[in-house]
Each structure stands twice: as structure tokens, then as C-alpha cells.
Short mmCIF file of C-alpha atoms and ligand atoms in Angstrom, two decimals:
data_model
loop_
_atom_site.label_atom_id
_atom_site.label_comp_id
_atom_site.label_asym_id
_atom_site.label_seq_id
_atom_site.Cartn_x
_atom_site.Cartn_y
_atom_site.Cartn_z
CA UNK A 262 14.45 -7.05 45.74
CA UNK A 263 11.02 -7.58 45.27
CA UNK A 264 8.95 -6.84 48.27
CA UNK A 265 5.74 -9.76 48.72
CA UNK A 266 2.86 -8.79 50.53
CA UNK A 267 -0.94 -9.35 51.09
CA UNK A 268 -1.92 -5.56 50.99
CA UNK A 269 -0.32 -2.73 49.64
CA UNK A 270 -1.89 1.10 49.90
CA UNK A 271 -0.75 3.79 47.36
CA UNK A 272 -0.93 7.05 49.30
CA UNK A 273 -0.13 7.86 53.27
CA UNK A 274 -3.05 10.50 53.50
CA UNK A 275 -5.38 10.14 56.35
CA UNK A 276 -7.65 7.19 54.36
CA UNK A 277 -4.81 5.72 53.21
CA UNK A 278 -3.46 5.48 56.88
CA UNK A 279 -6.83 4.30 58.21
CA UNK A 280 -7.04 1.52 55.23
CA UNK A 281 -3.74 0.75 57.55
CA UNK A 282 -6.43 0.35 60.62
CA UNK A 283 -9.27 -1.50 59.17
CA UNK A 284 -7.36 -4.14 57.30
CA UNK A 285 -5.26 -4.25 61.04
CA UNK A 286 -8.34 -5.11 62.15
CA UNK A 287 -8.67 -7.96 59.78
CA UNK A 288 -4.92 -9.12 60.75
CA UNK A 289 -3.61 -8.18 57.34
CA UNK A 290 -0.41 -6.17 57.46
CA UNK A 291 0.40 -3.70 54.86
CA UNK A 292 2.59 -1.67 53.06
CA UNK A 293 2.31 2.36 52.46
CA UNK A 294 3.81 4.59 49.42
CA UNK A 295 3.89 7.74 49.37
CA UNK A 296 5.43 10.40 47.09
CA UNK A 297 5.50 12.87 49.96
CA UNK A 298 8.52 12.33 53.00
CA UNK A 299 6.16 12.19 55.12
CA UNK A 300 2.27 11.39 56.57
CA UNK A 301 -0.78 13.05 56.00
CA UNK A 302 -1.56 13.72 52.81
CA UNK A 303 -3.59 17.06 51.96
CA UNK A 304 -4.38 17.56 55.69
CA UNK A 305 -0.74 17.83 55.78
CA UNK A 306 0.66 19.42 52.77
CA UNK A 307 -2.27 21.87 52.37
CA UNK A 308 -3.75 22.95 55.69
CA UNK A 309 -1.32 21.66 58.80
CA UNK A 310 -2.50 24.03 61.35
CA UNK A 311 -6.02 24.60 60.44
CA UNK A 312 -9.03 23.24 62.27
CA UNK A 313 -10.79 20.52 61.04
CA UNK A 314 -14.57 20.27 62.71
CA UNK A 315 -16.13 17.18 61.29
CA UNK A 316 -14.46 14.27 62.40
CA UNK A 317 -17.01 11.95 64.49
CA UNK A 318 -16.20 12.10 67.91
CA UNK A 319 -12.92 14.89 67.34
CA UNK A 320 -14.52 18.39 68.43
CA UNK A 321 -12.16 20.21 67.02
CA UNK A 322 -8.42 19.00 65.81
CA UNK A 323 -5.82 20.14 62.61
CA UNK A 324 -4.64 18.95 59.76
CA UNK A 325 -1.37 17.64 61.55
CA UNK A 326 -2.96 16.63 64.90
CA UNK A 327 -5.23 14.25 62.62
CA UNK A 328 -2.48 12.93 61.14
CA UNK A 329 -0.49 12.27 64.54
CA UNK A 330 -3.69 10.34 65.86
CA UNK A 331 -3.97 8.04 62.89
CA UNK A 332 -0.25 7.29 63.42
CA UNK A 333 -0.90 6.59 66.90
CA UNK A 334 -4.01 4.18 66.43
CA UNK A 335 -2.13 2.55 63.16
CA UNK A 336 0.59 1.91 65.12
CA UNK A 337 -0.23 -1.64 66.55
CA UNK A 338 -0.60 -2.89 63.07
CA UNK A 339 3.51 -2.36 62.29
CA UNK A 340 2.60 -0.97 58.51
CA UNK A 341 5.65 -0.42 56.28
CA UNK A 342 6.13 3.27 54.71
CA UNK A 343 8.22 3.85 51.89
CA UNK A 344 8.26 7.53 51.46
CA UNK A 345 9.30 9.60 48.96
CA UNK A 346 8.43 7.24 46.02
CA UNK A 347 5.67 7.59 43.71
CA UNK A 348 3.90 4.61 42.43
CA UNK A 349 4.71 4.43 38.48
CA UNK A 350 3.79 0.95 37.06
CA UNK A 351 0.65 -2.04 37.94
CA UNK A 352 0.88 -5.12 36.06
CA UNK A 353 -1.82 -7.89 36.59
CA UNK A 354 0.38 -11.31 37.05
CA UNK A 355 -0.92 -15.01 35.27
CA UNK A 356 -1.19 -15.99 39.26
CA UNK A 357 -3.67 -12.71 39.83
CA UNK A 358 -0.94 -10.66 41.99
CA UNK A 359 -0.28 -7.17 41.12
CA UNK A 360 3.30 -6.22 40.85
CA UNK A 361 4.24 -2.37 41.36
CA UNK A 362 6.80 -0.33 40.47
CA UNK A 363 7.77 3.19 42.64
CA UNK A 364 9.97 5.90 41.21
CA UNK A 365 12.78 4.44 43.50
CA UNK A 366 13.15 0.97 41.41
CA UNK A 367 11.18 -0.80 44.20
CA UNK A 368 9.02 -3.65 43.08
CA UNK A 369 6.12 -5.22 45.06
CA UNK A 370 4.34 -8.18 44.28
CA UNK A 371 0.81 -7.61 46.19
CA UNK A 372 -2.43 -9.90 46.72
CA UNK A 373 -4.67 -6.50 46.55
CA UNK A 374 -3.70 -2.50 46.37
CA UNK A 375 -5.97 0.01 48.16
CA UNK A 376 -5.77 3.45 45.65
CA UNK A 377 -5.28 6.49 48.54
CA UNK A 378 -3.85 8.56 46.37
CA UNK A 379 -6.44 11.61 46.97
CA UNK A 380 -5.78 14.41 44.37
CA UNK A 381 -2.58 12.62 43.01
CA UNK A 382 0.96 12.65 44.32
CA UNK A 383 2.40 15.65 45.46
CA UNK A 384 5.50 16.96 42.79
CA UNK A 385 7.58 20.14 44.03
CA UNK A 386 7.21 22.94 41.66
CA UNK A 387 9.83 23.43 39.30
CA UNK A 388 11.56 26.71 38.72
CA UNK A 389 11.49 27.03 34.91
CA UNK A 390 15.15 28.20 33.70
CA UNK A 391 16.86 27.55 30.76
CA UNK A 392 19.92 25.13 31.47
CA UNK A 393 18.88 24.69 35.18
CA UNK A 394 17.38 20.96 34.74
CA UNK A 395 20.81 19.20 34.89
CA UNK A 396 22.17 20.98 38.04
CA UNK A 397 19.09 18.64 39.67
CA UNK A 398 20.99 16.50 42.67
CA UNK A 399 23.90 18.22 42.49
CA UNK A 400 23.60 22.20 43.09
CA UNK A 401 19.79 21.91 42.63
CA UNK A 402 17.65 20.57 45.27
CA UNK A 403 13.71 20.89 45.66
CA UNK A 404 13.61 19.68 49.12
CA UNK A 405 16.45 19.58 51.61
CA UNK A 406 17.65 15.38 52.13
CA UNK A 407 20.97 16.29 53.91
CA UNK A 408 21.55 19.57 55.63
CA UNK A 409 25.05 19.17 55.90
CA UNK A 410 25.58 19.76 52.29
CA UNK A 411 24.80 23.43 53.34
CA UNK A 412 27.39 24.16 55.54
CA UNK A 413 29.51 26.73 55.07
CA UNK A 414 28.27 27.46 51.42
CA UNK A 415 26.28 30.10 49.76
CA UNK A 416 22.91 28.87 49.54
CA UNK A 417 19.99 30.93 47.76
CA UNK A 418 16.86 29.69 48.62
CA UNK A 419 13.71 30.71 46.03
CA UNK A 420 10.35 30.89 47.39
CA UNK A 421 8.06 32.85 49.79
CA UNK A 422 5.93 30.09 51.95
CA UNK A 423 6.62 28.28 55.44
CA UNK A 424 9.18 26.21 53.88
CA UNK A 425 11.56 28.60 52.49
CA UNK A 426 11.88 30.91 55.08
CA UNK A 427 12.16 28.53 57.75
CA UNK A 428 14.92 27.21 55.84
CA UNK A 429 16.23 30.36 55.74
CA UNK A 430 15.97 31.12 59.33
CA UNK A 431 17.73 26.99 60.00
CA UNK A 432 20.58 27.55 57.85
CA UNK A 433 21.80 31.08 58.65
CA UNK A 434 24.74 31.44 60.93
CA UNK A 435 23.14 33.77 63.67
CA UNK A 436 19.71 32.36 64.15
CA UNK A 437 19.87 30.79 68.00
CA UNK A 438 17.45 28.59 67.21
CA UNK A 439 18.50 27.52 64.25
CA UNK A 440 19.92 23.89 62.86
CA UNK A 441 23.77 22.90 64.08
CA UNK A 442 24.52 23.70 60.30
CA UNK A 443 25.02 26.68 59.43
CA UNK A 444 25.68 28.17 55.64
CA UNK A 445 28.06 31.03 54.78
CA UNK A 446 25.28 32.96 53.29
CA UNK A 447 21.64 32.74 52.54
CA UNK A 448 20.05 34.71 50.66
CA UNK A 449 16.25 34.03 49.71
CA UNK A 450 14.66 35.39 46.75
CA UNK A 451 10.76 35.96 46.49
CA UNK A 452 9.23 37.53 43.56
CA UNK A 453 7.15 40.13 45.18
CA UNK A 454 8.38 41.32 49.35
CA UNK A 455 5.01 39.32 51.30
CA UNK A 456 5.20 35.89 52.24
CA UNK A 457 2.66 33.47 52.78
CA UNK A 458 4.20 32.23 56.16
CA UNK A 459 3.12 32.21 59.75
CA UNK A 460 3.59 35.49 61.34
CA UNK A 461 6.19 34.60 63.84
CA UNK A 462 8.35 33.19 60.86
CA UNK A 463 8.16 36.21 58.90
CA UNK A 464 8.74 38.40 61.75
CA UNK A 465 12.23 36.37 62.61
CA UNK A 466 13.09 36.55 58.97
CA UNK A 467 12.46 40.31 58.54
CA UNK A 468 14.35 40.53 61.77
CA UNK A 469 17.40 38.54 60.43
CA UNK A 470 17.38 40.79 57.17
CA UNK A 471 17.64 44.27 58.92
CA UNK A 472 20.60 43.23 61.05
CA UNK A 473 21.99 41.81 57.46
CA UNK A 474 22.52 38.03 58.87
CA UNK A 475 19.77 37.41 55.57
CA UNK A 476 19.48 38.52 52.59
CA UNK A 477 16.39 39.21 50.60
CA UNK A 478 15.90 39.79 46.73
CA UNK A 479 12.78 40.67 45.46
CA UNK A 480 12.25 39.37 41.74
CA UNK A 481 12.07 36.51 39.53
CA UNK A 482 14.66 34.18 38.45
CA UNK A 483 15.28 34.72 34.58
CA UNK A 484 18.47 32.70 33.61
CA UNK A 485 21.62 31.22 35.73
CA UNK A 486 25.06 31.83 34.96
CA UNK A 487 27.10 28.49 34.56
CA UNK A 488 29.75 26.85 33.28
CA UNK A 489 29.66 23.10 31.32
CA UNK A 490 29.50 21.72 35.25
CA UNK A 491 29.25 24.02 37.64
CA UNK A 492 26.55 27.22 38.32
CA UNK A 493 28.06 30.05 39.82
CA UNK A 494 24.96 32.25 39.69
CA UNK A 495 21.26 33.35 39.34
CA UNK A 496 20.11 35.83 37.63
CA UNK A 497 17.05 37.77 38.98
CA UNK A 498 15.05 40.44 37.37
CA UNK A 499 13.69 43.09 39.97
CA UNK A 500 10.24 44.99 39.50
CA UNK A 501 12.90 47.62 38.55
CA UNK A 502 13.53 45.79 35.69
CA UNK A 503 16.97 45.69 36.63
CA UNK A 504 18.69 42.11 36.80
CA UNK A 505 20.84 41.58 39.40
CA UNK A 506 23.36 38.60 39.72
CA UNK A 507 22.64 36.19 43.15
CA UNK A 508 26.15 34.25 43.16
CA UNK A 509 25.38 30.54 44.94
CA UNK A 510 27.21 27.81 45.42
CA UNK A 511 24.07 25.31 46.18
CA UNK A 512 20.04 26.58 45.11
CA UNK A 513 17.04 24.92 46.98
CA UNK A 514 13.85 25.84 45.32
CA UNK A 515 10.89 25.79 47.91
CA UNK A 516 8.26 26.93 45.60
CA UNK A 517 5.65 24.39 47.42
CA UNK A 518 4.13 21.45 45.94
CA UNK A 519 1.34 20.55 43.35
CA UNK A 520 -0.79 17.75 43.28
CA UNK A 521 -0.74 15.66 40.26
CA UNK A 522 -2.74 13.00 38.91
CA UNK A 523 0.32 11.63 37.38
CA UNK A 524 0.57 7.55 36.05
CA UNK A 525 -3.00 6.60 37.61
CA UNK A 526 -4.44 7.43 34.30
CA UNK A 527 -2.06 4.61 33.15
CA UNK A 528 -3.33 1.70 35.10
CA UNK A 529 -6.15 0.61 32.51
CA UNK A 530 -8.73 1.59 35.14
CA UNK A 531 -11.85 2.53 34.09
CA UNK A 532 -12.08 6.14 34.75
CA UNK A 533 -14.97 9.30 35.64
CA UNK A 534 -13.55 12.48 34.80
CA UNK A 535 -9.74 11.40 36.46
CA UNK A 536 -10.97 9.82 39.11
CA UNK A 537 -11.63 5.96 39.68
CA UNK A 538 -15.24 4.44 39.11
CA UNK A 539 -15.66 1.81 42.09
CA UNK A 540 -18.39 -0.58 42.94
CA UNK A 541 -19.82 1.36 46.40
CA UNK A 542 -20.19 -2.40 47.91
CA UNK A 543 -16.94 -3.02 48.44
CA UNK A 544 -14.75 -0.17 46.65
CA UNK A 545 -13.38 -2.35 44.42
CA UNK A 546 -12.54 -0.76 40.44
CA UNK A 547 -12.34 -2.39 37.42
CA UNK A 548 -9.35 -4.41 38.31
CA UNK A 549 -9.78 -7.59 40.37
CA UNK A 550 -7.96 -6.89 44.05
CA UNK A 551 -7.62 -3.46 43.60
CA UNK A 552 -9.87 -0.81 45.39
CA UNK A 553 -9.87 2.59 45.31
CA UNK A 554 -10.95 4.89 48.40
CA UNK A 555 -10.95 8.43 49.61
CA UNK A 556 -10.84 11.46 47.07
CA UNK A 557 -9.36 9.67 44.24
CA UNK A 558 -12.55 7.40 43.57
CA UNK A 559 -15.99 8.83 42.51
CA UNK A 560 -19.55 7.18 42.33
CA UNK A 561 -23.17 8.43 42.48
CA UNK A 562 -23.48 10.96 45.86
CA UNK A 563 -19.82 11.02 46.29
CA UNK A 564 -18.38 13.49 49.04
CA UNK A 565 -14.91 14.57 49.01
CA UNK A 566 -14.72 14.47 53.17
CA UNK A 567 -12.38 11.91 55.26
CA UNK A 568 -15.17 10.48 57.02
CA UNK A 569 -16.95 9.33 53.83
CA UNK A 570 -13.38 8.08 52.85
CA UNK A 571 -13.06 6.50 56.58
CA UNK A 572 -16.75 4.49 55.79
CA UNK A 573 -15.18 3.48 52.38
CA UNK A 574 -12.16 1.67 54.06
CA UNK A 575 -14.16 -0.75 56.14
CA UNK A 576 -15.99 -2.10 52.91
CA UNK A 577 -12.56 -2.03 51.09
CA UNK A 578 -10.89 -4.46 53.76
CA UNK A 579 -13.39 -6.54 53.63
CA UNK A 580 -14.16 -7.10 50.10
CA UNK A 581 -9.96 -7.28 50.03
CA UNK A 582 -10.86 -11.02 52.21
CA UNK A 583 -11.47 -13.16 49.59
CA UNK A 584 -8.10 -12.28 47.33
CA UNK A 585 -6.47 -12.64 50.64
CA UNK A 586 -7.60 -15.20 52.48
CA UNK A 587 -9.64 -17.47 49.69
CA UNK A 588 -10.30 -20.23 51.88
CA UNK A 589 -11.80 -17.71 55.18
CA UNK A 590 -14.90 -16.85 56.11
CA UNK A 591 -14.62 -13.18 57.28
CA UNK A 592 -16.92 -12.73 60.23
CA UNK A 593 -17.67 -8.76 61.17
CA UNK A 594 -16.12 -8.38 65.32
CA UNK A 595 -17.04 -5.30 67.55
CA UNK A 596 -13.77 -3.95 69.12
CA UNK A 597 -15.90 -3.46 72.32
CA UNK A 598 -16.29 -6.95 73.04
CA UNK A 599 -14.07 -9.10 70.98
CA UNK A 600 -10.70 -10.45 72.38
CA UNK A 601 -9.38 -11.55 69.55
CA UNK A 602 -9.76 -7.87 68.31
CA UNK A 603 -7.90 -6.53 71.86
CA UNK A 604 -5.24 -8.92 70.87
CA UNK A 605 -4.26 -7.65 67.45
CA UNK A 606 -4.93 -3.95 69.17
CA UNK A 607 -2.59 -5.03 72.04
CA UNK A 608 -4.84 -3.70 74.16
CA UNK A 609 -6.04 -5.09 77.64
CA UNK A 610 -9.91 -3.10 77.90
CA UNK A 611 -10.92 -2.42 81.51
CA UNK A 612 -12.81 -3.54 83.64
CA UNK A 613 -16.55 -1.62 83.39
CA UNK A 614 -16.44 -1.03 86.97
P1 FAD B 64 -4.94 12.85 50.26
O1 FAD B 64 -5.06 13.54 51.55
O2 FAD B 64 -4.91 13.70 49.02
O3 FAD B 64 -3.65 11.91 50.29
C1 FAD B 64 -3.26 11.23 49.13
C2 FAD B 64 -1.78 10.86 49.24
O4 FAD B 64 -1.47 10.00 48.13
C3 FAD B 64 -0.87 12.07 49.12
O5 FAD B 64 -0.01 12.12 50.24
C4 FAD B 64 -0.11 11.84 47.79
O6 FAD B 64 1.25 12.30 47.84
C5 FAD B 64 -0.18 10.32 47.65
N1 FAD B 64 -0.11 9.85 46.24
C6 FAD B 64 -0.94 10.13 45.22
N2 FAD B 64 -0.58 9.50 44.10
C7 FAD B 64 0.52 8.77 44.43
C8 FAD B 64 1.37 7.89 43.70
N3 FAD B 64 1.17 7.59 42.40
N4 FAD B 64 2.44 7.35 44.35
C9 FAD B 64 2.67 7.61 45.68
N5 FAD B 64 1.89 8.45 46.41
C10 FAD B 64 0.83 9.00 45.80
N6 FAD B 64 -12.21 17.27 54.61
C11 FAD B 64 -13.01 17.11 55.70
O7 FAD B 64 -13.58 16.04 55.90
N7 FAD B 64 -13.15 18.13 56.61
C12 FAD B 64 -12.52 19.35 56.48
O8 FAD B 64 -12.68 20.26 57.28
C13 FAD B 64 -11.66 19.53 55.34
N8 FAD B 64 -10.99 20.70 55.15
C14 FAD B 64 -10.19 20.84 54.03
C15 FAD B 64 -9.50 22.04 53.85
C16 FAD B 64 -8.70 22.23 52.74
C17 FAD B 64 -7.96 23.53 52.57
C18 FAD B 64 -8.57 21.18 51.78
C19 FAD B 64 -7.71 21.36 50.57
C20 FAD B 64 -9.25 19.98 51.95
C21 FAD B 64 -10.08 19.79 53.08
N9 FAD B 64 -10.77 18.60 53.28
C22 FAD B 64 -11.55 18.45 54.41
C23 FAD B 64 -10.68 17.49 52.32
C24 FAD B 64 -9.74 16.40 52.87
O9 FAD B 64 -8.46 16.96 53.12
C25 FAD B 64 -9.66 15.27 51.86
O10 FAD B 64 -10.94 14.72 51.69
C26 FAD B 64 -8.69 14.19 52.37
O11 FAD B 64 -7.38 14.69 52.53
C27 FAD B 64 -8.68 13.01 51.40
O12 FAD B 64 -7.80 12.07 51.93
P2 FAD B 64 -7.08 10.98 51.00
O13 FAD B 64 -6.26 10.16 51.94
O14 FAD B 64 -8.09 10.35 50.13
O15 FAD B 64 -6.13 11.82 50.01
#
């Protein structure tokens, strides 16, 4: 079914989500893709824990904190996220509506589209092996949808970051803190014996492997023994040169994820070195009703930061007015002091004394 809306925002990164505030503000709902499962964007994906400094008015908070607040404040507006679905197709209708097509089949038929999309939608990495590609959603997995189809199975696990071992340490049988479901076995393998994990992880894991509740093999993955429809093994070739056989009955690759400009170079935007040229008035690109903000756009002085992508949302929302509202004149409100504002915030402001 075709999903109608005023707004739509590619991308759930943090200008994406407050694009999500500032057309709130403007009492337009809208609706949020994002390749990833989840919030957050780069801030997310690429630096969860770390401390960001230069957010006005935020001394200090991380990549995932950041995220949580804009949740919080975008939360009044009731935006719709589709996760999980990357944004493939944008076709300009006779009527001027966009209508956009995800990796999922969804369709949306939008009065303007906000570009978030930062440095393109994040893809898990693929582990390159001949005749491994059609195991994919069956045997194969590059992120984890349904636990329970590990239980009680031996699961390999390739990769050496956050995700994989704490994977590892979820799924196996003796780990108190770990997930309800348990596999048989897990083995993880790792092409060279350091992770790039938090040290507590690794620590658990390296615990887990001397009292043999883990296993670890150190190597890369070089082929996969199979029949017509059904893999029975991997085949991994130490830094001994030796090749040993990992038998599996279900492989999650957690080899982390890579950003990818992917279809946006599609769209019959006009275009600066892959990123989108925009009018710095109101953000708008080459295409009538849609706008581009954040690190995905580029124009003279541009600054990759999320506070110059924060200052490009307010312009976008309001140049969005007249595709949205034709007939409205768009007057500018402080949240301070207007109740209309309060309203759409839900918020009753105190009383100054
Ligand atoms: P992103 O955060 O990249 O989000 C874009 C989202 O769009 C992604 O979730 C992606 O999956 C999605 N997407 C893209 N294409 C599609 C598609 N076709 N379909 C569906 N979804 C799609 N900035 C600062 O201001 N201060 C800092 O201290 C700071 N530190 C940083 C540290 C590191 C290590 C890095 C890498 C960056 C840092 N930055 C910092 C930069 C900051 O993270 C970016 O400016 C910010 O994330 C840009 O936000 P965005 O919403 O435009 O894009």
C-alpha cells in the first residue's frame, strides 16, 4: 500500500531526526527511512560512546546519548520510522508529488523529501566466498533479526568488533548474562587474535575461551564446504597456512558496516563531487520539494558538523511551506512565548516565578 504524506525524510541520523523537530514545529508530521535498524546515524554506527563537545548548550554528551535526546524532543511530533529499508527509487508525479520506493517494496507518495542521508546508507560488509551468496536468509545472516533461529545450533560468527563478540558472549550456553537463547556452539573466527571491542567485552570473551565455553579461530575464511542446499562448513586458512574446517549449521557475519552512497546518484540531482548542490536559502536541490541537509549536501563554506546541519533544517522546513501548505502564510513563532507552539510541544511552560 502506498503510504501518502506531506513530508518524508530519507535518513534517521541526528539531522534527519531534528528535520523531525523543526517541521513538528511547523505542525507537519513526517515519515523517517532508514537503512540502519535503528537511530542515529554516524553518531551511532561510528562513534556510540565517544564524546561529542560542540553541541550548543550540551557540555559534553556521546554519540548515543545525542541520539536518545533527539528521540526524546522528536517525540511529541509522533514521526513514523521504517527501518531497515533503503530508499531506491524518486519519481516526480504530473500532480508535483514525489513517489519513493525502499528496498522493502514500500511506496510513498510525498508533498516534499528532506535528503538526511549523511555519507550514504549504511550496507554490512560482505564476506567474499565463492558459492556463499545464495546461503543469504537462510544459513547466512549479516545481522541477527530472530535470535531464536540460534538455539541449539552451531553458529560461527566472523568478525572481531563490538558486534561479534557480544554476539558471541549472548548466544553461548554458559554466559550468565547472556540472551535466554542459547546455541550449541559458537565459535567466532577473526583473522588476526585482537579485537577492536570494549575492554570489558574482550575480557569476558577471552574468559569464555580459556574455560572452552567459546571457541576462537584465528584466520580468514577461504571457501565453504556445501552441498546443492545446505553448508555444512567453513573453511579457514590460519597464519600457519594451514586450513582448518569450522563445521556450522547457521554463519552470521559481523564484519561492521560501510557507508555507501548507493542510488542517490540516481535521482537526477544535480550533483558536487557526490554530494547534493542546494540553494543555502532554503536547502532546497535541483528538484522542486526536495531538500537536502546535513553531510550529504555541499555549498560554498560548507561544514560537515551537526550543528551546521541543525541551522540547515530550520530553512528546509520552512522553504518545505509552500509545497505543503500553498494557500499559508508561514509566520516564524518563538517557542518561549508562543502557545500555539506549547500546544503542538504538549507542553504546559511555567510560570516565571
Ligand atoms: P548521518 O549521521 O550520516 O546519517 C545518515 C543516515 O541516512 C544514516 O543512518 C544512513 O543509514 C541513512 N541513509 C543514507 N542513505 C540512505 C538511503 N538511500 N535510504 C535509507 N537510509 C539512508 N560532528 C560534530 O558536529 N561534532 C563532533 O564531535 C563529531 N565527531 C565525529 C566523530 C567521528 C568519528 C565521525 C565519523 C564524525 C563526527 N562528526 C562530528 C560528524 C557528524 O557525525 C556528522 O556531521 C553527522 O552524523 C551528520 O549527520 P547526518 O544526519 O547528516 O548524517
Amino acid at each position: 500500500m502506498t503510504i501518502e504524506t506531506d513530508a518524508l525524510i530519507v535518513g534517521a541520523g541526528p539531522v534527519g531526526l531534528f528535520q523531525v523537530f523543526q517541521l513538528g514545529l511547523l505542525e507537519v508530521k513526517a515519515h523517517v527511512i532508514d537503512s540502519l535498524p535503528h537511530a542515529g546515524g554516524q553518531c551511532v554506527e561510528l562513534y556510540p560512546d565517544k564524546p561529542i563537545y560542540d553541541i550548543p548548550a550540551v557540555q559534553v554528551c556521546t554519540g548515543r546519548e545525542l541520539t536518545d535526546r533527539l528521540m526524546a524532543q522528536i517525540a511529541p511530533f509522533g514521526a513514523t520510522f521504517h527501518f531497515g529499508q533503503e530508499v531506491n527509487t524518486i519519481e516526480t508525479q504530473v500532480d508535483g508529488r514525489l513517489l519513493v520506493g525502499t528496498s522493502k517494496g514500500q511506496q510513498f507518495l510525498t508533498k516534499t523529501l528532506f535528503i538526511a542521508a549523511g555519507v550514504g546508507s549504511f550496507q554490512p560488509r560482505k564476506l567474499n566466498v565463492d558459492g556463499l551468496a545464495r546461503f543469504e536468509g537462510g544459513q547466512l545472516a549479516y545481522h541477527v533479526t530472530n535470535p531464536v533461529d540460534y538455539v541449539d545450533k552451531d553458529v560461527v560468527i566472523v568478525g572481531g568488533d563490538d558486534a561479534a563478540l557480544d554476539w558471541a558472549l549472548q548466544l553461548c550456553a554458559s554466559h550468565p548474562d547472556g540472551y535466554p537463547y542459547k546455541a550449541k556452539h559458537v565459535t567466532l573466527i577473526h583473522r588476526r587474535d585482537s579485537f577492536n571491542a570494549a575492554p570489558a567485552t574482550i575480557a569476558k570473551f577471552r574468559a569464555l575461551c580459556d574455560a572452552q565455553q567459546l571457541r576462537l579461530v584465528i584466520g580468514q575464511t577461504t571457501g565453504i564446504e556445501a552441498s546443492a542446499e545446505r553448508m555444512t562448513a567453513l573453511k579457514v586458512t590460519g597464519p600457519d597456512d594451514a586450513t582448518r574446517i569450522v563445521p556450522l549449521d547457521t554463519l552470521l557475519v559481523l564484519m561492521g558496516l560501510s557507508p555507501k552512497l548507493g542510488p542517490i546518484a540516481t535521482w537526477g540531482l544535480d550533483m558536487e563531487r557526490k554530494q547534493l548542490a542546494v540553494d543555502t536559502a532554503s536547502y532546497a536541490t535541483s528538484v522542486p520539494g526536495i531538500f537536502a541537509v546535513g553531510d550529504i549536501n555541499t555549498y560554498p563554506g560548507k561544514k560537515k558538523l551537526i550543528v551546521c546541519g541543525f541551522h540547515e533544517c530550520v530553512l528546509a522546513a520552512f522553504g518545505a511551506m509552500p509545497f505543503i501548505f500553498p494557500d499559508k502564510q508561514v509566520m516564524l513563532q518563538y517557542t518561549t512565548t508562543s502557545p500555539k507552539l506549547h500546544k503542538v510541544l504538549g507542553v504546559t511552560p511555567r510560570d516565571p516565578d
